[in-house]
mmCIF file of C-alpha atoms and ligand atoms in Angstrom:
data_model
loop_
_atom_site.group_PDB
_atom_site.id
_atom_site.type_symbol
_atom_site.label_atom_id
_atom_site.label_comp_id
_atom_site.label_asym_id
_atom_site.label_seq_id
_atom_site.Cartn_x
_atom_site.Cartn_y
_atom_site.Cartn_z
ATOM 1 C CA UNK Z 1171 3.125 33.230 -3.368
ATOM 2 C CA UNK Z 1172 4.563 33.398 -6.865
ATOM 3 C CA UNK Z 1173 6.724 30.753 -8.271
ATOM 4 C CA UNK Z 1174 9.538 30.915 -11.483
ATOM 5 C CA UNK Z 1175 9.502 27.616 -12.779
ATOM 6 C CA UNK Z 1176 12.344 26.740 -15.195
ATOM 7 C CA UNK Z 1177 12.408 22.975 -16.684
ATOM 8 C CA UNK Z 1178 15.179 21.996 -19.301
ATOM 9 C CA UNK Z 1179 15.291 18.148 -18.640
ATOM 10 C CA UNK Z 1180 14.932 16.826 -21.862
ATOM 11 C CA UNK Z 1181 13.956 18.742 -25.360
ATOM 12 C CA UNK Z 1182 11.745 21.712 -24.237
ATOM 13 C CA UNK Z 1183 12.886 24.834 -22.760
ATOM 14 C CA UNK Z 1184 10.223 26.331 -20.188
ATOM 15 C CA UNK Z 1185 9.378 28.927 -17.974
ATOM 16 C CA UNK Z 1186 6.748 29.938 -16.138
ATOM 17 C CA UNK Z 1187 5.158 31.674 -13.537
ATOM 18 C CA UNK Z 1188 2.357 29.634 -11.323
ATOM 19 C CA UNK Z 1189 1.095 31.168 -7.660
ATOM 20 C CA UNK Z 1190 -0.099 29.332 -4.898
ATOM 21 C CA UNK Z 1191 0.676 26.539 -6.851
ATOM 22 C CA UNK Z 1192 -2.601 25.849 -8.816
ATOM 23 C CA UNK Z 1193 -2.948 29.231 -10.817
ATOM 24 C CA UNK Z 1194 -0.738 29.721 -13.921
ATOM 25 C CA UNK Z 1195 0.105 33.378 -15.286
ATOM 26 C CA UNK Z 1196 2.212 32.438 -17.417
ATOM 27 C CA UNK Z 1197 3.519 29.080 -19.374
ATOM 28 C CA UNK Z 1198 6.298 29.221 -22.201
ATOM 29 C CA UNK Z 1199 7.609 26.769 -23.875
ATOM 30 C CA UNK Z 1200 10.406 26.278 -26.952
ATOM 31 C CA UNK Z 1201 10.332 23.116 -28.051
ATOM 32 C CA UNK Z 1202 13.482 21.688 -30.113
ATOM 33 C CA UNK Z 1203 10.934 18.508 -31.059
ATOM 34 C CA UNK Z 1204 11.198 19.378 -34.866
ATOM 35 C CA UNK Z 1205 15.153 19.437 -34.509
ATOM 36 C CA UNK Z 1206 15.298 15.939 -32.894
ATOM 37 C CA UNK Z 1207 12.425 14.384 -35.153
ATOM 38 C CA UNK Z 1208 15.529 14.671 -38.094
ATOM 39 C CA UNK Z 1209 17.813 11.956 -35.979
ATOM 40 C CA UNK Z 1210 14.250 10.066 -34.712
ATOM 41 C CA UNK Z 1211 15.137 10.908 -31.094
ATOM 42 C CA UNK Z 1212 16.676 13.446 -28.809
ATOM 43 C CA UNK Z 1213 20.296 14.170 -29.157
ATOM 44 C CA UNK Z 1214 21.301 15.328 -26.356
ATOM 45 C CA UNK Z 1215 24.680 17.513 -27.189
ATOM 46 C CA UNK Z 1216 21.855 19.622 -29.500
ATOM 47 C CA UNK Z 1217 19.943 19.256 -26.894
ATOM 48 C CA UNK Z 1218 21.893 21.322 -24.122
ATOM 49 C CA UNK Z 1219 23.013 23.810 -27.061
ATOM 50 C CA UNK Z 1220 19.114 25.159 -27.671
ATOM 51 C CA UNK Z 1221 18.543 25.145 -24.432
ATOM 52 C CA UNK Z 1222 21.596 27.420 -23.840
ATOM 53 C CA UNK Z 1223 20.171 29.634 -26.465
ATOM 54 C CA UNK Z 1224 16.524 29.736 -25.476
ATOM 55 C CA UNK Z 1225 16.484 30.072 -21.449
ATOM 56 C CA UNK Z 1226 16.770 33.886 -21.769
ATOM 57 C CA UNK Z 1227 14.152 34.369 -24.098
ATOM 58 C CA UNK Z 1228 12.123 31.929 -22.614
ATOM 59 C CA UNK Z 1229 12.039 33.013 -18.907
ATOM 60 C CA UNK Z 1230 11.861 36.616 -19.695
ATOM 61 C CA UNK Z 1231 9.205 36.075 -21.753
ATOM 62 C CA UNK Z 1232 7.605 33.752 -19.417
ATOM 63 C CA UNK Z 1233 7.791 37.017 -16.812
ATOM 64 C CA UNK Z 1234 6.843 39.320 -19.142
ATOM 65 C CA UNK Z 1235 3.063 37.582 -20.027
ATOM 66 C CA UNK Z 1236 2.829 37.510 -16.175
ATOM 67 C CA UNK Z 1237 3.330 41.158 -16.166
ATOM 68 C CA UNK Z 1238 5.888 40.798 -13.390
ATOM 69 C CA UNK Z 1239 9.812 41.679 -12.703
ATOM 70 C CA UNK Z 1240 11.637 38.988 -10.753
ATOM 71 C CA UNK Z 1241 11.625 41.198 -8.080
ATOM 72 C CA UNK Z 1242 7.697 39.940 -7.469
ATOM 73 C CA UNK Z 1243 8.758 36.131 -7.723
ATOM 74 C CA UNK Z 1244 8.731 34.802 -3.921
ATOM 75 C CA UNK Z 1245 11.202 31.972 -4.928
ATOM 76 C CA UNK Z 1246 12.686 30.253 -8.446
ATOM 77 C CA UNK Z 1247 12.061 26.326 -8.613
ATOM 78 C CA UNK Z 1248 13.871 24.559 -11.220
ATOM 79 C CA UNK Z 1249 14.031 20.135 -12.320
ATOM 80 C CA UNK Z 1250 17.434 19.256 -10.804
ATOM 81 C CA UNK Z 1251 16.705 15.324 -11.524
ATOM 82 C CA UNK Z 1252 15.844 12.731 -13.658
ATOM 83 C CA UNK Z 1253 16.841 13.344 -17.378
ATOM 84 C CA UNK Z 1254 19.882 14.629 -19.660
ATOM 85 C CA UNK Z 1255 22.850 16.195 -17.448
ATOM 86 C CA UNK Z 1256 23.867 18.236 -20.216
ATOM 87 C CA UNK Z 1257 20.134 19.820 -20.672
ATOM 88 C CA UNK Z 1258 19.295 19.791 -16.972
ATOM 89 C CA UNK Z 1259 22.903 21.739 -16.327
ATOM 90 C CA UNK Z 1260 21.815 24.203 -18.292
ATOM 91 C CA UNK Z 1261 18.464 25.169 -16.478
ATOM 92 C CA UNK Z 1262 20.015 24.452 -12.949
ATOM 93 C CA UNK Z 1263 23.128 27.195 -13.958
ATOM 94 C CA UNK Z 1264 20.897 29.655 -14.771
ATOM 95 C CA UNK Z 1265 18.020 29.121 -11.738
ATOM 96 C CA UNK Z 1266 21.478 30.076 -9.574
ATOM 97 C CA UNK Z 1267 23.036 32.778 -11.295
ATOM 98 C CA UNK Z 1268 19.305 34.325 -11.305
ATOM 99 C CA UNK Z 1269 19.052 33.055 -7.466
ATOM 100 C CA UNK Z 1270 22.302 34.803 -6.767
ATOM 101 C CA UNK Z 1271 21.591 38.269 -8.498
ATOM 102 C CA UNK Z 1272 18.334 38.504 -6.860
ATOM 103 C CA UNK Z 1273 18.184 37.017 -3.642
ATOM 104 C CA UNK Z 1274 15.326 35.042 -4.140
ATOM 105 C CA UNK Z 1275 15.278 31.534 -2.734
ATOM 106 C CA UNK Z 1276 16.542 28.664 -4.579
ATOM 107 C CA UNK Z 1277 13.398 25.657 -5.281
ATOM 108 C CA UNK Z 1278 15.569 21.722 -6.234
ATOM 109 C CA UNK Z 1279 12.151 20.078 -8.124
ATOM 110 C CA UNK Z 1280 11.995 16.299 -8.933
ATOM 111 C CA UNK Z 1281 10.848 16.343 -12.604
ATOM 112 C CA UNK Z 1282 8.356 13.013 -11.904
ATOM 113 C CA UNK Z 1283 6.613 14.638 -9.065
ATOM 114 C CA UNK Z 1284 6.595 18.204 -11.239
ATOM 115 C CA UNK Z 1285 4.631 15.857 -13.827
ATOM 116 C CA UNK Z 1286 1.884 14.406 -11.125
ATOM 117 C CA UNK Z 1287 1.213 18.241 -10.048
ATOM 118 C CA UNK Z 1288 0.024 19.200 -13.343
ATOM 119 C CA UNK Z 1289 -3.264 17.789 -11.657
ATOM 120 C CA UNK Z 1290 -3.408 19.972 -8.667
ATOM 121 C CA UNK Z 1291 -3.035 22.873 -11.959
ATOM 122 C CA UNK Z 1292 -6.417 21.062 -13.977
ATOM 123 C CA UNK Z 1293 -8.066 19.966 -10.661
ATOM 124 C CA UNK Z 1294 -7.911 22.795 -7.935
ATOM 125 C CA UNK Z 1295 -9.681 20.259 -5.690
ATOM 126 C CA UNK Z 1296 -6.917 17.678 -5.954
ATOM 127 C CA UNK Z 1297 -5.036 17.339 -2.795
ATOM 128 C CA UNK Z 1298 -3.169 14.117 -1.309
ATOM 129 C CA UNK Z 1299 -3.373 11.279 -0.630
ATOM 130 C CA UNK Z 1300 -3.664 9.615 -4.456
ATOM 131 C CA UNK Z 1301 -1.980 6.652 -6.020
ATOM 132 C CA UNK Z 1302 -0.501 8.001 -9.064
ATOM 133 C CA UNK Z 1303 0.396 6.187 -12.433
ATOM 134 C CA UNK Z 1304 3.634 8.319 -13.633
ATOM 135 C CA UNK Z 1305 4.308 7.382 -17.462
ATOM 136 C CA UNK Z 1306 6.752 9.438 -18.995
ATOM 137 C CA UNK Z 1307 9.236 8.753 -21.916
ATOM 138 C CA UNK Z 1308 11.954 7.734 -19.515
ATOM 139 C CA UNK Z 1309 9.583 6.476 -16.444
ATOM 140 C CA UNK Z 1310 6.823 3.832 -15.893
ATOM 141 C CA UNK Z 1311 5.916 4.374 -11.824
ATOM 142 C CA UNK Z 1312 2.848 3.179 -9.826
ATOM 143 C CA UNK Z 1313 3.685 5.943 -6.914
ATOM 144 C CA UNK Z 1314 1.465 6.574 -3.535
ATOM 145 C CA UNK Z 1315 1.432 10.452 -3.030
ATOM 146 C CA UNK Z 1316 0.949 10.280 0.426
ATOM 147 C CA UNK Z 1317 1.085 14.191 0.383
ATOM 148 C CA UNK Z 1318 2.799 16.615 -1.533
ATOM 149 C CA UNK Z 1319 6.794 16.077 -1.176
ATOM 150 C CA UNK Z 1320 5.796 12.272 0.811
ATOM 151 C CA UNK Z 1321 5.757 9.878 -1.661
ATOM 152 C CA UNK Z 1322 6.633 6.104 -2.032
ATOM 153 C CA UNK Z 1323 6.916 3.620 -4.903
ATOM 154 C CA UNK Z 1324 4.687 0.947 -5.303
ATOM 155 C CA UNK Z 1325 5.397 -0.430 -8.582
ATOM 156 C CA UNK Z 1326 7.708 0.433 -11.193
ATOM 157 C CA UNK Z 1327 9.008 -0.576 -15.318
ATOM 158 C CA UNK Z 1328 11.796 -3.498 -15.252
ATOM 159 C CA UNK Z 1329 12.844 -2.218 -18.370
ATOM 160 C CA UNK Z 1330 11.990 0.344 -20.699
ATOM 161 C CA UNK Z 1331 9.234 3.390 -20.124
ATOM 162 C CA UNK Z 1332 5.651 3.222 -21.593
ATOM 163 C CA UNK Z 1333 6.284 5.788 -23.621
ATOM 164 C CA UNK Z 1334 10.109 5.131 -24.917
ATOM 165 C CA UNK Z 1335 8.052 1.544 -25.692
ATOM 166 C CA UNK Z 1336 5.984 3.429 -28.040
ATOM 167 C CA UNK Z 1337 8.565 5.534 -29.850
ATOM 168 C CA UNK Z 1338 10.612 2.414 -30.483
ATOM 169 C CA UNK Z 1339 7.213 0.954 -32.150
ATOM 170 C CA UNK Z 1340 6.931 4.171 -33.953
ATOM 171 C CA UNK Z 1341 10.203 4.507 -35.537
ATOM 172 C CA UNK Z 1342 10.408 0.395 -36.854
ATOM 173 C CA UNK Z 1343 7.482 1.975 -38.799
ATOM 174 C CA UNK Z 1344 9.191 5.069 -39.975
ATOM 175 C CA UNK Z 1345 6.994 7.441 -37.779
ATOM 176 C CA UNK Z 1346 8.164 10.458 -36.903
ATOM 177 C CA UNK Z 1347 8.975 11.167 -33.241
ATOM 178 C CA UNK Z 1348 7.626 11.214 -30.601
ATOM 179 C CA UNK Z 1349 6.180 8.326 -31.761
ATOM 180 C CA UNK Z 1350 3.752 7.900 -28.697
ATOM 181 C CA UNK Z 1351 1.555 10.990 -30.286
ATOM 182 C CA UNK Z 1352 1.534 10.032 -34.108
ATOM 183 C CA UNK Z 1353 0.975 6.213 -33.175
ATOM 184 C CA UNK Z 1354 -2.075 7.172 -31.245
ATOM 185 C CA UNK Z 1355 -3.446 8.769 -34.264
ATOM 186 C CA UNK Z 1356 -2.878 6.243 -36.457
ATOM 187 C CA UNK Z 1357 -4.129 3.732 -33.497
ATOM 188 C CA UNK Z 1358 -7.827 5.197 -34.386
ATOM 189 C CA UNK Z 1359 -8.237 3.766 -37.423
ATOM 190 C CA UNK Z 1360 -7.167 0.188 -37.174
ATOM 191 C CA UNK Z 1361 -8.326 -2.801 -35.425
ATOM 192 C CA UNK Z 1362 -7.035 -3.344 -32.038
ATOM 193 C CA UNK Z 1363 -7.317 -7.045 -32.244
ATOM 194 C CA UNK Z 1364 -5.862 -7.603 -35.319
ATOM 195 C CA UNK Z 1365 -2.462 -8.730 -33.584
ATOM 196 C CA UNK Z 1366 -2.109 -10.443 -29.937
ATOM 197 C CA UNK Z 1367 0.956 -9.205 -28.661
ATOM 198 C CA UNK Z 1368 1.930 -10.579 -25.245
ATOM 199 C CA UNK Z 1369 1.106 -8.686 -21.744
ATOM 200 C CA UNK Z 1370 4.318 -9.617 -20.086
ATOM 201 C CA UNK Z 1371 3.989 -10.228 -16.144
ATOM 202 C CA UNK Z 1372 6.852 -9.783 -13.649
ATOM 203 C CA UNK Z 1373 6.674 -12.542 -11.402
ATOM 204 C CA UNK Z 1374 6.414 -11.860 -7.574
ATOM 205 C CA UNK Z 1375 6.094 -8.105 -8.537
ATOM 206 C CA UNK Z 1376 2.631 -7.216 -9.250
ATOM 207 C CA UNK Z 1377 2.688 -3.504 -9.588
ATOM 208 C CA UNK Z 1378 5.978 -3.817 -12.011
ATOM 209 C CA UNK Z 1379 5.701 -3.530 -15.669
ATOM 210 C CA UNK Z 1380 7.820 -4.838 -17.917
ATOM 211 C CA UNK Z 1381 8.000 -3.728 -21.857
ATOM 212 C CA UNK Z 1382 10.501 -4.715 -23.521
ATOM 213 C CA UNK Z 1383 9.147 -8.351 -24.108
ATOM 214 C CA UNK Z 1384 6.170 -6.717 -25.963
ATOM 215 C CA UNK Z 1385 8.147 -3.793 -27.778
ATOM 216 C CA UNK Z 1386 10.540 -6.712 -29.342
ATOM 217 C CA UNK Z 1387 7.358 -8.749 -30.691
ATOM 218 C CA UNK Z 1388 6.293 -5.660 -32.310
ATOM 219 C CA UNK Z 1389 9.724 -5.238 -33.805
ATOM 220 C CA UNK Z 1390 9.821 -8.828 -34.941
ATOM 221 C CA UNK Z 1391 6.583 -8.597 -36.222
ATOM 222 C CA UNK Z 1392 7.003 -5.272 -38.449
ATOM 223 C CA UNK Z 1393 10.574 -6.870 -39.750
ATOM 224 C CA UNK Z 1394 8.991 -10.168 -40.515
ATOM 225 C CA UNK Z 1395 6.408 -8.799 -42.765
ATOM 226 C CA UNK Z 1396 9.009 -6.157 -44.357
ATOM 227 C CA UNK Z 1397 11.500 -9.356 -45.223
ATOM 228 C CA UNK Z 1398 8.635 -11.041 -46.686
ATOM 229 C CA UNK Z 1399 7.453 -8.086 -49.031
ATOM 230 C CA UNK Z 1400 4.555 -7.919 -47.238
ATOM 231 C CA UNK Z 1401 2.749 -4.215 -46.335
ATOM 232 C CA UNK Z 1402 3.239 -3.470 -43.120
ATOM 233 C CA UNK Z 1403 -0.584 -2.552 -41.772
ATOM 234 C CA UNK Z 1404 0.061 0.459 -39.614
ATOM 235 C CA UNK Z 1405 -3.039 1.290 -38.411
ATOM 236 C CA UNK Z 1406 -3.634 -2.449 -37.177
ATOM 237 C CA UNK Z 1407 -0.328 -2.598 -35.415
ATOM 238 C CA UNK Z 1408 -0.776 0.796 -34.208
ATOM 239 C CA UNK Z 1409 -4.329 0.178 -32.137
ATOM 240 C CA UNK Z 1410 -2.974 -3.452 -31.548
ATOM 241 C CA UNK Z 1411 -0.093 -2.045 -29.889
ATOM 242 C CA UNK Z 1412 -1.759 0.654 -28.194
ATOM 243 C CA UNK Z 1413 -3.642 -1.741 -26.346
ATOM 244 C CA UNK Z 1414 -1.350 -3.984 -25.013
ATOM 245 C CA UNK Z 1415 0.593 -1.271 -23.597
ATOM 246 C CA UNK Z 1416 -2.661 0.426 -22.032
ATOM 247 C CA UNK Z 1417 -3.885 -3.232 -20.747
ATOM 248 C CA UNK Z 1418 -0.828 -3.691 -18.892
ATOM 249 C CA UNK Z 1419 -0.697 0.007 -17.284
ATOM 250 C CA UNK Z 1420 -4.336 -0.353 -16.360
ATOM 251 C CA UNK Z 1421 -4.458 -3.961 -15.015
ATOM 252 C CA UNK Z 1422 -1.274 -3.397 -12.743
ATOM 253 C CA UNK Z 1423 -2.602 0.280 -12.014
ATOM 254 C CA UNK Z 1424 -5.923 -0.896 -10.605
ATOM 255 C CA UNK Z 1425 -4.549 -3.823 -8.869
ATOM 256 C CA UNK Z 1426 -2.745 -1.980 -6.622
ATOM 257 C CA UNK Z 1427 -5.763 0.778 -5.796
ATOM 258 C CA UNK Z 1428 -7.692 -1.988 -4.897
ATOM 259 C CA UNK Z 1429 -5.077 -4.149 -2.393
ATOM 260 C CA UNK Z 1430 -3.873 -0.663 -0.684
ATOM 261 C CA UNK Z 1431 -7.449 0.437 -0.397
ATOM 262 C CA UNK Z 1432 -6.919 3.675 -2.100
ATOM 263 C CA UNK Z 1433 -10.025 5.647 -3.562
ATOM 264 C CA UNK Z 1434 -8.638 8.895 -5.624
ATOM 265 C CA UNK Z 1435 -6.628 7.910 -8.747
ATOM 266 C CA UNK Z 1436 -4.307 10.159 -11.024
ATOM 267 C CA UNK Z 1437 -2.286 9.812 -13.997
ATOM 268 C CA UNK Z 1438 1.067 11.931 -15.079
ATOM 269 C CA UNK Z 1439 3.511 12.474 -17.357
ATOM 270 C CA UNK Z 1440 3.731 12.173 -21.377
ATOM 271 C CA UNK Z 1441 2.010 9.231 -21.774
ATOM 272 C CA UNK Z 1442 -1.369 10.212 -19.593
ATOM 273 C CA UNK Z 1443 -1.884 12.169 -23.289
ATOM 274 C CA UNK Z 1444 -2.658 9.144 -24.496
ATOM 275 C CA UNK Z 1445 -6.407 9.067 -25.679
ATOM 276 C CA UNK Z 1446 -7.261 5.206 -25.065
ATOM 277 C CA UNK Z 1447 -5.520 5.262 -21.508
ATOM 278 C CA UNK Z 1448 -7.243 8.261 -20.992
ATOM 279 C CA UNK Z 1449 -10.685 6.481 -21.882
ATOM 280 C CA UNK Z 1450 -9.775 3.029 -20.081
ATOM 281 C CA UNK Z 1451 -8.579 4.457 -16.885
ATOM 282 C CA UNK Z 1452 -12.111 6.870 -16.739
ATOM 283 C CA UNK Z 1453 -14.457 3.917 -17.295
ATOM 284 C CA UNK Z 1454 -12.421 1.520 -14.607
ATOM 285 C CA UNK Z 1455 -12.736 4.038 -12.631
ATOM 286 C CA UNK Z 1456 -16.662 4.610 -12.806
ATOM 287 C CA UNK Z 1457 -17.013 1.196 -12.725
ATOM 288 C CA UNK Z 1458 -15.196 0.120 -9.210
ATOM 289 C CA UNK Z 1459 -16.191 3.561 -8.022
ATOM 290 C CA UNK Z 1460 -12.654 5.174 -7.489
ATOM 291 C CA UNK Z 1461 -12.381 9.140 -8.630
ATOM 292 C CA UNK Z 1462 -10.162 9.707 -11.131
ATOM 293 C CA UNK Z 1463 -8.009 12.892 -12.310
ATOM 294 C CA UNK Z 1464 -6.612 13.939 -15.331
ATOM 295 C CA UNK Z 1465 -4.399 16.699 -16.529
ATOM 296 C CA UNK Z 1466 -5.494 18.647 -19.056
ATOM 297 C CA UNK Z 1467 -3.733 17.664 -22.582
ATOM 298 C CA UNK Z 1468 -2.404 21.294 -22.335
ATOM 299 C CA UNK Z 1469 0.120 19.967 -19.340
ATOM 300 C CA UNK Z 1470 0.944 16.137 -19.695
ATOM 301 C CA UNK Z 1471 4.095 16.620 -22.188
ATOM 302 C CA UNK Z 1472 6.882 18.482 -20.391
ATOM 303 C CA UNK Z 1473 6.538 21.991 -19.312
ATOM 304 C CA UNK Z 1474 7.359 24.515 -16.480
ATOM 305 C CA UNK Z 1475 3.902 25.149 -15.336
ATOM 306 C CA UNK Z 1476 4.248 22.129 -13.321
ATOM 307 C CA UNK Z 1477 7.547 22.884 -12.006
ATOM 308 C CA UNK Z 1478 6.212 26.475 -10.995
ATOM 309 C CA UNK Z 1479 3.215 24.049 -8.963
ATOM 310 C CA UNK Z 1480 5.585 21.181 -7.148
ATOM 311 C CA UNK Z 1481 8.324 23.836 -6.748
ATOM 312 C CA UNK Z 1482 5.366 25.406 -4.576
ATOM 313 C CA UNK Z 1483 4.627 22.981 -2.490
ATOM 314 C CA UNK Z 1484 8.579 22.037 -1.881
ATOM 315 C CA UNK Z 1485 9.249 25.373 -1.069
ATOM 316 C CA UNK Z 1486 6.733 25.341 1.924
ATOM 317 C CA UNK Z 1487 8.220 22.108 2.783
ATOM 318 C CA UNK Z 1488 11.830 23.761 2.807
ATOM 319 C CA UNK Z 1489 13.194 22.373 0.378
ATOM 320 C CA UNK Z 1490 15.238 24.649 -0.579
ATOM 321 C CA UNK Z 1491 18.796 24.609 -1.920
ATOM 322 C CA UNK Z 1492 22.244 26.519 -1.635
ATOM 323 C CA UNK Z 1493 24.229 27.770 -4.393
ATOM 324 C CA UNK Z 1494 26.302 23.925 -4.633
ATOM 325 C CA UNK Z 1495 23.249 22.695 -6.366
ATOM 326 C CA UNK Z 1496 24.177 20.163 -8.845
ATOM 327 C CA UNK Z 1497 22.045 18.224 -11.646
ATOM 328 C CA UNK Z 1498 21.302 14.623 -10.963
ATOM 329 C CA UNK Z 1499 20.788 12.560 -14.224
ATOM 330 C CA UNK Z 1500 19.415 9.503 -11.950
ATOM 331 C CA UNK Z 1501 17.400 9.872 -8.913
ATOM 332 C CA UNK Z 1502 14.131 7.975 -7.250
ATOM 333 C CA UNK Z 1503 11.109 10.053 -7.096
ATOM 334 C CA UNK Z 1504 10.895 9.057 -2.903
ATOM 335 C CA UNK Z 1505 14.420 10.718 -2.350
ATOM 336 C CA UNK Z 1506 13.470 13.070 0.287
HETATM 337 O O1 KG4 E 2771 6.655 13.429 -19.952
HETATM 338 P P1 KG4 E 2771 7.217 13.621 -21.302
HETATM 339 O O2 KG4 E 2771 6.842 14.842 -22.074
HETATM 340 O O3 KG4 E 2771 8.772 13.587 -21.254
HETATM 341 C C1 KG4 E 2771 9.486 12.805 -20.348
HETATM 342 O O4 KG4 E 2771 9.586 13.201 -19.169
HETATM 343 O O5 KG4 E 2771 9.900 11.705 -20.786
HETATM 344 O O6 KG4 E 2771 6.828 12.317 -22.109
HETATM 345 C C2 KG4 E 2771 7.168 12.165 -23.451
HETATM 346 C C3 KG4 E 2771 6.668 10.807 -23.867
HETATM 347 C C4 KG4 E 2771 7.152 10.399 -25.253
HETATM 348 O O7 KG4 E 2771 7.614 9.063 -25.177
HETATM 349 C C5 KG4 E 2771 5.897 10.506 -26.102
HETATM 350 O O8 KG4 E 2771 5.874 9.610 -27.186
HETATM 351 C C6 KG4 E 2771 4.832 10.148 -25.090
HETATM 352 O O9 KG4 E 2771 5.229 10.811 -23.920
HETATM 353 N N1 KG4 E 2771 3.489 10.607 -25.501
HETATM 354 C C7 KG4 E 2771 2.490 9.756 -25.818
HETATM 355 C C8 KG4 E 2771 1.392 10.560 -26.205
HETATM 356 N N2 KG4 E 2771 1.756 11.868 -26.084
HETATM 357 C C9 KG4 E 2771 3.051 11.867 -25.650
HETATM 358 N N3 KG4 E 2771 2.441 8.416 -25.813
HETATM 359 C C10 KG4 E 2771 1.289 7.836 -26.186
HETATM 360 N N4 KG4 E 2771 0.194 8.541 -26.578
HETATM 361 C C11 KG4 E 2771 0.196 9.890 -26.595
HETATM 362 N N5 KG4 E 2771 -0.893 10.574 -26.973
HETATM 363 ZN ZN1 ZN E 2772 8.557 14.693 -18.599
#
């Protein structure tokens, strides 16, 4: 079974066609990043506009490297829910005016559970039950995948996202966004314990993160040392940073493997990119004998190759929506 995927959440424009979901013919992306970096973050208004002008290209294009018409698409999945109305409107219109004109069936796809199935894409093996650790830009999420449309939330961020976290951190240092990928970079050449920043617990919650604490030391820290004249060390901060943030993901993360007896662990979204969480998670892993999963680098940052794989799996579920489907700017990953 072939699946369009179509993803305009935030600031790429995708397409792509995935069968079965686990094989991908095809994966295009336009990304507006080098637009955005000018402001330091997504505007959304610009946003919606490229994506008005680049879902044409893009899913044709995304058809034509699969060598196929729409006619040999069994169904078009598209993100519905979480991120920016005005960019998710814009790839929900057009999965139902191309729903419409061809008759094919109509796939709603949660973008947080299109972001844990770029494993079953790198790992054919992978197949539910998993605890997941979603960290995305906009979401921080301990989830149990208890299969693939059953899920349930065991932990989640207070306040702001792992990866918004390290943008903010970023851009007080006059990184470019996203800042998550740059300050890893720069994370490799300092000293991770050249600053303790604080690993902020959330009392009676211990599968919940909570980073704002930590992302306002940082700030403190950088404008302390710019009032005083002082150089800011970058490359200290950076790795000092980097592994507060990957301390508290990991610590909570494991925790809850080991009280809800879980044995196959998997990390999504943006931040799983990140090389030292990447590294951490492997070797806790190996050492309390859980199997781990990865995506491949290729598929953490948004795309519609994982749309094309959850949209799979929802469609054989029946999810499947009419022509009144709307875009959802806010909704919990367990909503079905
Ligand atoms: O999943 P994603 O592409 O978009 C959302 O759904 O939010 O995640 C983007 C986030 C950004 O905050 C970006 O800085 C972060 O992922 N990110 C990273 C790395 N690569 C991307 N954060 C830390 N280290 C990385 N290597
Ligand atoms: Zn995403």
């Amino acid at each position: 079974m072939k699946i369009l995927g179509i993803e305009t959440s935030c600031d790429e424009t995708a397409a792509a066609v995935v069968e079965d979901g686990r094989v991908v013919l095809s994966s295009v992306i336009a990304s507006q990043v080098e637009e955005h970096k000018l402001y330091g973050g997504v505007v959304p208004e610009i946003a919606s506009r490229r994506h008005a002008e680049a879902i044409v290209p893009v899913v044709r294009n995304a058809l034509s490297v699969a060598e196929l018409t729409i006619n040999d698409i069994d169904a078009i999945a598209v993100t519905h829910a979480p991120g920016l109305i005005g960019a998710l409107l814009v790839g929900v219109n057009f999965a139902k005016g191309l729903s419409l004109s061809s008759g094919k069936p109509l796939v709603p796809t949660h973008h947080l559970r299109s972001h844990i199935a770029s494993n079953y894409i790198s790992h054919k093996d992978l197949k539910p039950p998993f605890l997941c650790l979603v960290v995305s830009g906009g979401h921080s999420h301990i989830v149990m995948v208890e299969d693939y449309t059953k899920m349930k939330v065991i932990g989640k961020t207070r306040d702001d996202a792992a990866g918004e976290a390290f943008d903010k951190a970023a851009r007080t240092m006059g990184m470019p966004y996203p800042g998550g990928i740059e300050m890893d970079k720069v994370a490799e050449l300092g000293n991770e314990n050249a600053f303790s920043f604080p690993r902020p617990v959330v009392r009676d919650a211990p599968y919940d993160f909570s980073f704002s604490g930590l992302k306002t030391a940082v700030l403190n820290l950088i404008h302390n040392m710019e009032q005083r004249g002082e150089a800011v060390p970058k490359e200290d901060i950076c790795a000092s940073f980097r592994k507060a943030v990957v301390d508290l993901l990991v610590s909570n993360f494991i925790k809850a493997a080991e009280d809800f007896n879980v044995k196959t662990l998997v990390v999504a979204g943006g931040v799983s990119a990140n090389s030292l969480l990447r590294k951490r998670l492997s070797e806790e892993a190996d050492k309390k004998g859980f199997t781990f999963y990865k995506p491949d680098k290729s598929v953490c940052t948004d795309n519609a190759a994982m749309v094309g794989s959850q949209g799979y799996y929802e469609f054989l579920s029946g999810n499947i929506a009419d022509l009144s489907l709307n875009a959802v700017a806010t909704l919990p990953i367990d909503y079905i």
